[in-house]
Amino acid sequence: MEKEKTEESDSKPTPCGASESAQEQPSPAAAKNDEKTPDPTVPAPSGSGTKSKQTAAPKAAKKKKPKAPKDANAPKHPLTGYVRYMNENRERVRASHPNLTPIEITKIMAEEWSKLPEDRKKPYLEAAEVDKERYNKEISEYKLNNEAKAKAALQNEAQMAQKKELSEPKVAVSSIPYVNGKVEPKVLRQGDYDIPIFTEDFLDHNKVVDSELRTLRKSNIDYEQQNSVLEKHVENMENGIQKLDSETSSLESRNAVLESYLLKLRTTLANALQGLPLSSDCAGATVDNIDQYLENLHQMADSSTQGHTLNKAKDIIRKLDLQNLTL
């Protein structure tokens, strides 16, 4: 029994042994500290530490201004004599030197042109001169047409602006302060504009107004010329009217004198022939029937009838003193 107890006591750990094993095992807090503390022997990762320098962005390429589109109606530029020679002989030189580049072929033709005699250059130069004259003539007509189109477009723009202005009248009221502190409203009438100066709208408005003024000045000159012609025509018409009035007045005076003379003549003949009836059923002459009486008397003279009455009428008329019937 005592041996068994001693063996059991030997198999159980002593308190000292327990403390030694406890000292050998690390505590959880110490383990956490060990995990947080970095090892100085291990190199730091490349991402840690100071920020890396950012690479500079490439500069944006400058935008080239778009070329103005070529006008298909513009005349073709003239070709020089040298260019005409190159166009005519390029295929020949290319066939003779098939392995050369276009630049080398151009150099060969330039050398040929420089060594070419003047008599062989002359046809190319003359053709170039003719082409140049053609170009000068066509470019002049082209510029005139463009100016006419631009002028028509400008006039059309001015007319459209004027129509828009008339269709949409602007009427606004703005207040203008004075020195004494009073404020008086300013009424903008139809056609007036309240546009700040030195702005795009102000410049555009000035362009439209200038265009309208030029058009109005030209119209005014045309109207003045027409007015001058019309005034001359009116002056000639007035002179003609005055002349006609003078002639009419003179003729009226002459007619009045003739009518007075005719009345006196009728009265004299009627008084002289009132006692001479032309027939039994016809009375003598009166102032009212003197015209018909003389017509019947003329018929009697043509027919040679009633010669006695006709001779008597002749004697009466012959004795009349018609010289006293002055005009």
Short mmCIF file of C-alpha atoms in Angstrom, two decimals:
data_model
loop_
_atom_site.label_atom_id
_atom_site.label_comp_id
_atom_site.label_asym_id
_atom_site.label_seq_id
_atom_site.Cartn_x
_atom_site.Cartn_y
_atom_site.Cartn_z
CA MET A 1 0.00 0.00 0.00
CA GLU A 2 2.74 2.39 0.86
CA LYS A 3 4.55 1.55 -2.39
CA GLU A 4 1.42 2.31 -4.44
CA LYS A 5 1.00 5.68 -2.70
CA THR A 6 4.59 6.61 -3.36
CA GLU A 7 4.23 5.71 -7.05
CA GLU A 8 1.10 7.82 -7.33
CA SER A 9 2.84 10.70 -5.67
CA ASP A 10 5.76 10.36 -8.06
CA SER A 11 3.48 10.34 -11.12
CA LYS A 12 1.65 13.61 -10.17
CA PRO A 13 3.36 16.87 -11.33
CA THR A 14 4.82 19.05 -8.67
CA PRO A 15 3.79 22.74 -8.36
CA CYS A 16 7.25 23.76 -9.41
CA GLY A 17 6.94 21.73 -12.61
CA ALA A 18 3.59 23.34 -13.28
CA SER A 19 5.05 26.83 -12.96
CA GLU A 20 7.87 26.00 -15.34
CA SER A 21 5.47 24.75 -17.99
CA ALA A 22 3.35 27.85 -17.55
CA GLN A 23 6.38 30.11 -18.04
CA GLU A 24 7.35 28.31 -21.22
CA GLN A 25 3.90 28.85 -22.93
CA PRO A 26 3.31 32.51 -24.09
CA SER A 27 0.19 34.40 -23.02
CA PRO A 28 -2.54 35.42 -25.52
CA ALA A 29 -1.84 39.16 -25.00
CA ALA A 30 1.82 38.64 -25.74
CA ALA A 31 0.94 36.73 -28.88
CA LYS A 32 -1.21 39.64 -30.08
CA ASN A 33 1.59 42.12 -29.44
CA ASP A 34 3.98 39.91 -31.33
CA GLU A 35 1.58 39.87 -34.31
CA LYS A 36 1.21 43.69 -34.34
CA THR A 37 4.91 44.49 -34.00
CA PRO A 38 6.60 44.38 -37.42
CA ASP A 39 9.77 42.51 -37.84
CA PRO A 40 12.60 44.91 -38.66
CA THR A 41 14.39 42.24 -40.64
CA VAL A 42 11.48 41.87 -43.11
CA PRO A 43 11.53 44.57 -45.83
CA ALA A 44 8.47 46.79 -46.08
CA PRO A 45 6.15 46.25 -49.07
CA SER A 46 6.54 48.53 -52.05
CA GLY A 47 3.03 49.96 -51.64
CA SER A 48 3.66 51.23 -48.09
CA GLY A 49 5.40 54.41 -47.06
CA THR A 50 5.28 57.68 -49.08
CA LYS A 51 3.04 58.08 -52.10
CA SER A 52 4.54 57.29 -55.47
CA LYS A 53 4.99 60.12 -57.93
CA GLN A 54 2.24 60.37 -60.51
CA THR A 55 3.28 60.33 -64.14
CA ALA A 56 2.60 63.56 -66.05
CA ALA A 57 -0.26 63.41 -68.58
CA PRO A 58 0.76 63.87 -72.23
CA LYS A 59 0.07 67.28 -73.71
CA ALA A 60 -2.97 67.50 -75.95
CA ALA A 61 -2.13 67.92 -79.60
CA LYS A 62 -3.03 71.28 -81.13
CA LYS A 63 -6.12 71.16 -83.27
CA LYS A 64 -5.51 72.24 -86.83
CA LYS A 65 -7.88 74.75 -88.29
CA PRO A 66 -10.13 73.14 -90.87
CA LYS A 67 -9.39 74.27 -94.38
CA ALA A 68 -12.05 76.21 -96.19
CA PRO A 69 -13.87 74.04 -98.72
CA LYS A 70 -12.88 74.66 -102.31
CA ASP A 71 -15.49 76.12 -104.59
CA ALA A 72 -16.26 73.77 -107.45
CA ASN A 73 -17.18 76.76 -109.63
CA ALA A 74 -13.85 78.51 -109.09
CA PRO A 75 -11.64 78.71 -112.20
CA LYS A 76 -8.77 76.26 -112.48
CA HIS A 77 -5.32 77.69 -111.76
CA PRO A 78 -3.01 78.05 -114.77
CA LEU A 79 -0.14 75.63 -115.33
CA THR A 80 3.39 76.92 -115.84
CA GLY A 81 5.58 75.81 -118.72
CA TYR A 82 7.70 73.70 -116.39
CA VAL A 83 4.65 71.83 -115.05
CA ARG A 84 3.38 71.25 -118.58
CA TYR A 85 6.75 69.77 -119.56
CA MET A 86 6.69 67.48 -116.52
CA ASN A 87 3.14 66.27 -117.22
CA GLU A 88 4.06 65.50 -120.81
CA ASN A 89 7.34 63.66 -120.12
CA ARG A 90 6.73 61.98 -116.76
CA GLU A 91 5.66 58.65 -118.24
CA ARG A 92 8.67 58.60 -120.57
CA VAL A 93 11.14 59.12 -117.72
CA ARG A 94 9.30 56.62 -115.53
CA ALA A 95 9.49 53.99 -118.27
CA SER A 96 13.22 54.65 -118.72
CA HIS A 97 13.89 54.44 -114.96
CA PRO A 98 11.32 52.06 -113.45
CA ASN A 99 13.25 51.60 -110.20
CA LEU A 100 13.45 55.28 -109.26
CA THR A 101 11.17 56.99 -106.78
CA PRO A 102 8.85 59.83 -107.82
CA ILE A 103 11.17 62.37 -106.18
CA GLU A 104 14.16 61.12 -108.17
CA ILE A 105 12.10 61.16 -111.37
CA THR A 106 11.13 64.77 -110.65
CA LYS A 107 14.81 65.68 -110.17
CA ILE A 108 15.68 64.15 -113.54
CA MET A 109 12.93 66.10 -115.30
CA ALA A 110 13.97 69.32 -113.55
CA GLU A 111 17.51 68.81 -114.82
CA GLU A 112 16.19 68.13 -118.32
CA TRP A 113 14.10 71.31 -118.21
CA SER A 114 17.07 73.41 -117.11
CA LYS A 115 19.14 72.07 -120.03
CA LEU A 116 16.31 72.33 -122.56
CA PRO A 117 16.95 74.90 -125.35
CA GLU A 118 14.80 78.00 -125.51
CA ASP A 119 13.20 77.03 -128.82
CA ARG A 120 11.91 73.80 -127.27
CA LYS A 121 10.74 75.61 -124.14
CA LYS A 122 8.84 78.17 -126.19
CA PRO A 123 5.68 76.04 -126.92
CA TYR A 124 5.28 75.22 -123.24
CA LEU A 125 5.79 78.85 -122.18
CA GLU A 126 3.35 80.14 -124.81
CA ALA A 127 0.70 77.64 -123.74
CA ALA A 128 1.26 78.71 -120.12
CA GLU A 129 0.80 82.37 -121.09
CA VAL A 130 -2.48 81.60 -122.87
CA ASP A 131 -3.66 79.61 -119.87
CA LYS A 132 -2.73 82.51 -117.58
CA GLU A 133 -4.80 84.95 -119.65
CA ARG A 134 -7.70 82.51 -119.50
CA TYR A 135 -7.39 82.30 -115.72
CA ASN A 136 -7.23 86.09 -115.27
CA LYS A 137 -10.39 86.53 -117.32
CA GLU A 138 -12.29 83.77 -115.54
CA ILE A 139 -11.19 84.86 -112.06
CA SER A 140 -12.38 88.41 -112.75
CA GLU A 141 -15.81 87.16 -113.78
CA TYR A 142 -15.85 84.79 -110.81
CA LYS A 143 -15.11 87.61 -108.34
CA LEU A 144 -17.78 89.83 -109.89
CA ASN A 145 -20.34 87.04 -109.58
CA ASN A 146 -19.36 86.42 -105.96
CA GLU A 147 -19.65 90.12 -105.15
CA ALA A 148 -23.09 90.24 -106.75
CA LYS A 149 -24.18 87.16 -104.79
CA ALA A 150 -22.81 88.59 -101.54
CA LYS A 151 -24.58 91.88 -102.18
CA ALA A 152 -27.85 90.11 -102.92
CA ALA A 153 -27.47 87.98 -99.79
CA LEU A 154 -26.75 91.08 -97.71
CA GLN A 155 -29.82 92.84 -99.07
CA ASN A 156 -31.91 89.74 -98.45
CA GLU A 157 -30.60 89.56 -94.89
CA ALA A 158 -31.42 93.23 -94.34
CA GLN A 159 -34.93 92.73 -95.71
CA MET A 160 -35.48 89.69 -93.51
CA ALA A 161 -34.24 91.60 -90.48
CA GLN A 162 -36.54 94.49 -91.32
CA LYS A 163 -39.51 92.16 -91.74
CA LYS A 164 -38.71 90.49 -88.43
CA GLU A 165 -38.42 93.87 -86.77
CA LEU A 166 -41.80 94.94 -88.12
CA SER A 167 -43.47 91.66 -87.24
CA GLU A 168 -42.10 91.60 -83.68
CA PRO A 169 -42.02 95.18 -82.37
CA LYS A 170 -40.13 95.67 -79.15
CA VAL A 171 -41.70 97.94 -76.57
CA ALA A 172 -39.97 98.11 -73.20
CA VAL A 173 -39.88 100.44 -70.23
CA SER A 174 -36.67 101.16 -68.35
CA SER A 175 -36.04 103.46 -65.40
CA ILE A 176 -33.36 106.15 -65.55
CA PRO A 177 -32.21 107.59 -62.20
CA TYR A 178 -31.42 111.30 -62.07
CA VAL A 179 -29.06 113.24 -59.83
CA ASN A 180 -31.85 114.55 -57.64
CA GLY A 181 -32.93 111.01 -56.83
CA LYS A 182 -36.06 110.98 -58.94
CA VAL A 183 -36.73 108.16 -61.34
CA GLU A 184 -38.43 108.81 -64.65
CA PRO A 185 -39.56 105.94 -66.88
CA LYS A 186 -38.19 105.84 -70.40
CA VAL A 187 -40.50 104.31 -72.98
CA LEU A 188 -38.82 102.69 -75.95
CA ARG A 189 -40.88 103.23 -79.06
CA GLN A 190 -41.45 100.69 -81.79
CA GLY A 191 -38.17 100.07 -83.60
CA ASP A 192 -35.94 101.20 -80.70
CA TYR A 193 -33.58 98.74 -79.04
CA ASP A 194 -32.12 98.55 -75.57
CA ILE A 195 -28.91 96.67 -76.47
CA PRO A 196 -25.71 97.06 -74.43
CA ILE A 197 -22.89 98.51 -76.49
CA PHE A 198 -19.78 96.57 -77.52
CA THR A 199 -21.61 93.25 -77.54
CA GLU A 200 -22.17 90.76 -80.34
CA ASP A 201 -25.84 91.74 -80.60
CA PHE A 202 -24.87 95.40 -80.74
CA LEU A 203 -22.32 94.81 -83.53
CA ASP A 204 -24.73 92.61 -85.49
CA HIS A 205 -27.44 95.24 -85.13
CA ASN A 206 -25.03 97.93 -86.36
CA LYS A 207 -24.14 95.81 -89.39
CA VAL A 208 -27.79 95.39 -90.27
CA VAL A 209 -28.45 99.11 -89.81
CA ASP A 210 -25.42 100.03 -91.94
CA SER A 211 -26.60 97.69 -94.67
CA GLU A 212 -30.07 99.20 -94.56
CA LEU A 213 -28.61 102.70 -94.70
CA ARG A 214 -26.51 101.83 -97.75
CA THR A 215 -29.56 100.37 -99.45
CA LEU A 216 -31.64 103.41 -98.57
CA ARG A 217 -28.94 105.80 -99.81
CA LYS A 218 -28.74 103.98 -103.13
CA SER A 219 -32.53 103.97 -103.42
CA ASN A 220 -32.57 107.66 -102.54
CA ILE A 221 -30.06 108.44 -105.30
CA ASP A 222 -32.12 106.46 -107.81
CA TYR A 223 -35.30 108.23 -106.72
CA GLU A 224 -33.61 111.63 -106.97
CA GLN A 225 -32.52 110.88 -110.52
CA GLN A 226 -36.01 109.74 -111.44
CA ASN A 227 -37.45 112.80 -109.73
CA SER A 228 -35.15 115.06 -111.74
CA VAL A 229 -36.29 113.45 -114.99
CA LEU A 230 -39.93 113.73 -113.94
CA GLU A 231 -39.50 117.38 -112.95
CA LYS A 232 -38.04 118.13 -116.37
CA HIS A 233 -40.94 116.31 -117.99
CA VAL A 234 -43.44 118.20 -115.84
CA GLU A 235 -41.77 121.49 -116.77
CA ASN A 236 -42.08 120.64 -120.46
CA MET A 237 -45.71 119.67 -119.95
CA GLU A 238 -46.44 122.93 -118.14
CA ASN A 239 -44.85 124.92 -120.97
CA GLY A 240 -46.94 122.97 -123.47
CA ILE A 241 -50.09 123.58 -121.44
CA GLN A 242 -49.37 127.30 -121.28
CA LYS A 243 -48.85 127.38 -125.03
CA LEU A 244 -52.09 125.48 -125.61
CA ASP A 245 -53.95 127.80 -123.24
CA SER A 246 -52.64 130.81 -125.13
CA GLU A 247 -53.63 129.32 -128.49
CA THR A 248 -57.04 128.31 -127.13
CA SER A 249 -57.65 131.81 -125.81
CA SER A 250 -56.67 133.28 -129.17
CA LEU A 251 -58.95 130.87 -131.03
CA GLU A 252 -61.83 131.59 -128.68
CA SER A 253 -61.42 135.31 -129.32
CA ARG A 254 -61.31 134.65 -133.07
CA ASN A 255 -64.41 132.45 -132.87
CA ALA A 256 -66.27 135.12 -130.94
CA VAL A 257 -65.45 137.66 -133.67
CA LEU A 258 -66.52 135.24 -136.41
CA GLU A 259 -69.76 134.41 -134.63
CA SER A 260 -70.52 138.11 -134.31
CA TYR A 261 -69.77 138.63 -138.00
CA LEU A 262 -71.92 135.61 -138.96
CA LEU A 263 -74.83 136.92 -136.92
CA LYS A 264 -74.58 140.33 -138.60
CA LEU A 265 -74.39 138.70 -142.03
CA ARG A 266 -77.44 136.54 -141.37
CA THR A 267 -79.39 139.51 -140.10
CA THR A 268 -78.44 141.62 -143.13
CA LEU A 269 -79.34 138.88 -145.64
CA ALA A 270 -82.60 138.08 -143.85
CA ASN A 271 -83.64 141.74 -143.89
CA ALA A 272 -82.77 142.07 -147.57
CA LEU A 273 -84.42 138.84 -148.76
CA GLN A 274 -87.46 138.76 -146.51
CA GLY A 275 -89.67 140.19 -149.27
CA LEU A 276 -88.56 137.65 -151.90
CA PRO A 277 -90.30 134.31 -151.49
CA LEU A 278 -88.74 131.47 -153.48
CA SER A 279 -92.09 129.79 -154.12
CA SER A 280 -95.75 130.33 -153.52
CA ASP A 281 -95.80 128.11 -150.45
CA CYS A 282 -92.53 129.48 -149.00
CA ALA A 283 -92.29 132.77 -147.18
CA GLY A 284 -89.40 135.16 -147.41
CA ALA A 285 -86.11 134.88 -145.54
CA THR A 286 -85.86 135.32 -141.76
CA VAL A 287 -83.03 135.10 -139.26
CA ASP A 288 -84.20 131.64 -138.22
CA ASN A 289 -84.50 130.13 -141.74
CA ILE A 290 -81.81 132.07 -143.56
CA ASP A 291 -79.58 128.99 -143.82
CA GLN A 292 -82.31 126.88 -145.42
CA TYR A 293 -83.33 129.83 -147.63
CA LEU A 294 -79.81 130.20 -149.03
CA GLU A 295 -79.54 126.43 -149.58
CA ASN A 296 -82.78 126.45 -151.63
CA LEU A 297 -81.51 129.45 -153.55
CA HIS A 298 -78.32 127.57 -154.37
CA GLN A 299 -80.30 124.58 -155.65
CA MET A 300 -82.30 126.91 -157.91
CA ALA A 301 -79.08 128.26 -159.36
CA ASP A 302 -77.84 124.73 -160.11
CA SER A 303 -81.11 123.63 -161.71
CA SER A 304 -81.56 126.87 -163.70
CA THR A 305 -85.23 127.07 -162.71
CA GLN A 306 -87.14 130.20 -161.75
CA GLY A 307 -84.61 132.46 -163.36
CA HIS A 308 -86.64 135.56 -162.59
CA THR A 309 -86.55 134.94 -158.84
CA LEU A 310 -82.88 134.03 -159.01
CA ASN A 311 -81.97 137.21 -160.90
CA LYS A 312 -83.92 139.30 -158.46
CA ALA A 313 -82.11 137.71 -155.52
CA LYS A 314 -78.77 138.42 -157.21
CA ASP A 315 -79.69 142.07 -157.66
CA ILE A 316 -80.68 142.37 -153.99
CA ILE A 317 -77.45 140.76 -152.78
CA ARG A 318 -75.36 142.86 -155.19
CA LYS A 319 -76.79 146.05 -153.74
CA LEU A 320 -75.93 145.08 -150.16
CA ASP A 321 -73.11 147.03 -148.53
CA LEU A 322 -71.26 144.11 -146.97
CA GLN A 323 -68.07 146.11 -146.41
CA ASN A 324 -69.63 147.75 -143.38
CA LEU A 325 -69.85 144.31 -141.73
CA THR A 326 -66.36 144.48 -140.27
CA LEU A 327 -64.94 141.67 -138.18
#
